[in-house]
Amino acid sequence: GAVVSQHPSRVICKSGTSVKIECRSLDFQATTMFWYRQFPKKSLMLMATSNEGSKATYEQGVEKDKFLINHASLTLSTLTVTSAHPEDSSFYICSPFMNTEAFFGQGTRLTVV
Amino acid sequence: QKEVEQNSGPLSVPEGAIASLNCTYSDRVSQSFFWYRQYSGKSPELIMSIYSNGDKEDGRFTAQLNKASQYVSLLIRDSQPSDSATYLCAVTDPGGYQKVTFGTGTKLQVIP
């Protein structure tokens, strides 16, 4: 299967700071990248969809100015959580899409204190 | 709004038994169907994909798709304690972004 590298795997940050999460597809090119958030014991919630070289499309209720997505190349996408607050604490997962299949990064556990 | 529905469980089965996981979806134009397994604190991993009506077998896993009934299932034969996880059903539509919609997942517990 395709190899996806997401890091950091865990991050603890202070309230008000920003955190960048990086997602790389190591052996394939992903034209589409999905970013998900998952709260404990809940399912994956799609935050946004991005295509290489264009602006991300955000799901309803997701603040685009708070969750900045950059998809500068076919192998790299980043999610920056700006001015993080404790309610942003969650498990963030990137999912590059190729052909008809979605692959997943290892996830990032964000804790905002 | 597209929906993918699963029973949240937990579904408990004894070791060696068959576990049957079910999923229904609302969008008739959905084309691709997937089952993912997610261990606690980990990302989902792909178990099976199925695109046409009928059964698809891979080792101990069998996916079944019935587009007329908008129903997809996953059977796990000879269930093992290591199969204990949450199983997510996912469907994609033929739209430009191939958006993936996930169900809420069914928690499976295999009792030794």
Coordinates of N, CA, C and O in Angstrom, one line a residue, chain A residues 32 34 36 38 42-44 46 49 51 57 59 91 93 97 99-107 109, chain B residues 32 34 36 38 40-46 49 51 88 92 96-105:
Chain A
T32 N -5.5 15.0 -4.4 CA -6.5 15.5 -3.5 C -6.1 15.1 -2.1 O -5.6 13.9 -1.9
F34 N -7.5 15.1 2.0 CA -8.6 15.3 2.9 C -7.9 15.5 4.3 O -7.0 14.8 4.7
Y36 N -9.0 15.3 8.3 CA -10.1 14.9 9.2 C -9.7 15.3 10.7 O -8.6 15.4 11.0
Q38 N -10.9 13.9 14.6 CA -11.6 12.9 15.3 C -11.6 13.1 16.8 O -10.5 13.1 17.4
K42 N -15.6 9.1 18.7 CA -16.4 9.6 17.6 C -15.8 9.2 16.3 O -14.6 8.8 16.2
S43 N -16.6 9.4 15.2 CA -16.0 9.0 13.9 C -15.2 10.2 13.3 O -15.1 11.2 13.9
L44 N -14.6 9.9 12.2 CA -13.9 10.9 11.5 C -14.8 12.0 11.0 O -15.8 11.7 10.4
L46 N -14.8 15.2 8.4 CA -14.1 15.8 7.4 C -14.0 17.3 7.7 O -15.0 18.0 7.9
T49 N -11.1 19.7 2.1 CA -10.6 19.0 1.0 C -9.7 20.0 0.2 O -10.2 21.1 -0.1
N51 N -7.0 20.5 -3.2 CA -6.3 20.0 -4.4 C -5.1 20.8 -4.6 O -5.0 22.0 -4.3
T57 N -11.3 23.5 0.2 CA -12.8 23.7 0.4 C -13.1 23.2 1.8 O -12.8 22.0 2.1
E59 N -15.5 22.3 5.1 CA -16.8 21.8 5.5 C -17.5 22.9 6.3 O -16.9 23.7 7.0
F91 N -7.7 14.6 17.6 CA -6.8 13.7 16.7 C -7.0 14.2 15.3 O -8.1 14.1 14.8
I93 N -6.1 13.8 11.3 CA -5.6 12.8 10.4 C -5.7 13.4 8.9 O -6.7 13.9 8.5
F97 N -5.6 11.2 -1.4 CA -6.5 10.3 -2.2 C -5.9 10.1 -3.5 O -5.4 11.0 -4.2
N99 N -6.6 7.8 -7.1 CA -7.5 6.9 -7.9 C -8.8 6.8 -7.1 O -9.5 7.8 -6.9
T100 N -9.2 5.6 -6.7 CA -10.5 5.5 -5.9 C -10.3 5.2 -4.5 O -11.2 4.8 -3.8
E101 N -9.0 5.3 -4.0 CA -8.7 4.9 -2.6 C -8.2 6.0 -1.8 O -7.3 6.8 -2.2
A102 N -8.6 6.0 -0.5 CA -8.1 7.0 0.5 C -7.1 6.3 1.4 O -7.3 5.2 1.9
F103 N -5.9 6.9 1.5 CA -4.9 6.4 2.4 C -4.9 7.4 3.6 O -5.4 8.5 3.6
F104 N -4.2 6.9 4.7 CA -4.2 7.8 5.9 C -2.9 7.9 6.5 O -2.0 7.0 6.5
G105 N -2.6 9.2 7.0 CA -1.4 9.4 7.8 C -1.6 8.8 9.2 O -2.7 8.2 9.5
Q106 N -0.6 8.8 10.0 CA -0.6 8.1 11.3 C -1.4 8.9 12.3 O -1.7 8.4 13.4
G107 N -1.7 10.2 11.9 CA -2.5 11.0 12.8 C -1.6 11.8 13.8 O -0.5 11.5 14.1
R109 N -2.0 13.7 17.5 CA -2.7 14.0 18.7 C -2.4 15.4 19.2 O -1.2 15.6 19.7
Chain B
S32 N -17.9 3.6 -4.9 CA -16.8 2.8 -4.3 C -17.1 2.6 -2.8 O -17.6 3.6 -2.1
F34 N -15.7 0.9 1.0 CA -14.5 0.5 1.7 C -14.8 0.1 3.2 O -15.8 0.7 3.8
Y36 N -12.7 0.0 6.7 CA -11.4 0.4 7.4 C -11.5 -0.2 8.8 O -12.5 -0.2 9.5
Q38 N -9.9 0.5 12.6 CA -9.2 1.6 13.4 C -9.1 1.1 14.8 O -10.0 0.9 15.6
S40 N -7.8 1.8 18.7 CA -7.9 3.0 19.5 C -6.6 3.9 19.5 O -5.5 3.4 19.6
G41 N -6.7 5.1 19.2 CA -5.6 6.0 19.1 C -4.8 6.0 17.8 O -3.8 6.6 17.7
K42 N -5.2 5.2 16.9 CA -4.5 5.0 15.6 C -5.4 5.5 14.5 O -6.6 5.7 14.6
S43 N -4.7 5.6 13.3 CA -5.4 6.0 12.1 C -6.1 4.7 11.5 O -5.7 3.6 11.8
P44 N -7.1 5.0 10.7 CA -7.8 3.8 10.0 C -6.8 3.2 9.0 O -5.9 3.8 8.4
E45 N -7.0 1.9 8.9 CA -6.3 1.1 7.8 C -7.3 0.4 7.0 O -8.3 -0.2 7.5
L46 N -7.0 0.3 5.7 CA -7.9 -0.3 4.8 C -7.9 -1.8 4.9 O -6.9 -2.4 4.9
S49 N -11.9 -3.2 -0.2 CA -12.6 -2.3 -1.0 C -13.5 -3.2 -1.9 O -13.1 -4.3 -2.3
Y51 N -16.4 -2.7 -5.3 CA -17.0 -1.7 -6.3 C -18.2 -2.2 -7.0 O -19.0 -1.5 -7.6
L88 N -14.9 0.9 10.3 CA -15.5 2.1 9.6 C -15.9 1.7 8.2 O -15.1 1.2 7.4
T92 N -17.6 6.4 -1.5 CA -17.3 7.6 -2.3 C -18.3 7.8 -3.4 O -18.9 6.9 -3.9
G96 N -16.3 15.2 -8.6 CA -15.0 15.6 -9.0 C -13.9 15.3 -7.9 O -12.8 15.0 -8.2
Y97 N -14.3 15.5 -6.7 CA -13.3 15.3 -5.6 C -13.3 13.9 -5.0 O -12.5 13.7 -4.1
Q98 N -14.2 13.0 -5.5 CA -14.2 11.7 -4.9 C -14.3 11.8 -3.4 O -13.5 11.1 -2.7
K99 N -15.2 12.5 -2.9 CA -15.3 12.7 -1.5 C -15.7 11.4 -0.8 O -16.5 10.7 -1.3
V100 N -15.0 11.2 0.3 CA -15.2 10.0 1.1 C -16.1 10.3 2.3 O -15.8 11.2 3.0
T101 N -17.2 9.6 2.4 CA -18.1 9.7 3.6 C -17.9 8.5 4.5 O -18.1 7.4 4.0
F102 N -17.7 8.7 5.7 CA -17.5 7.6 6.7 C -18.7 7.4 7.5 O -19.4 8.4 7.9
G103 N -18.9 6.2 7.9 CA -19.9 5.9 8.9 C -19.3 6.2 10.3 O -18.1 6.5 10.4
T104 N -20.1 6.1 11.3 CA -19.6 6.3 12.7 C -18.8 5.2 13.3 O -18.2 5.3 14.3
G105 N -18.9 4.0 12.6 CA -18.1 2.9 13.0 C -18.8 2.0 14.0 O -19.7 2.4 14.7

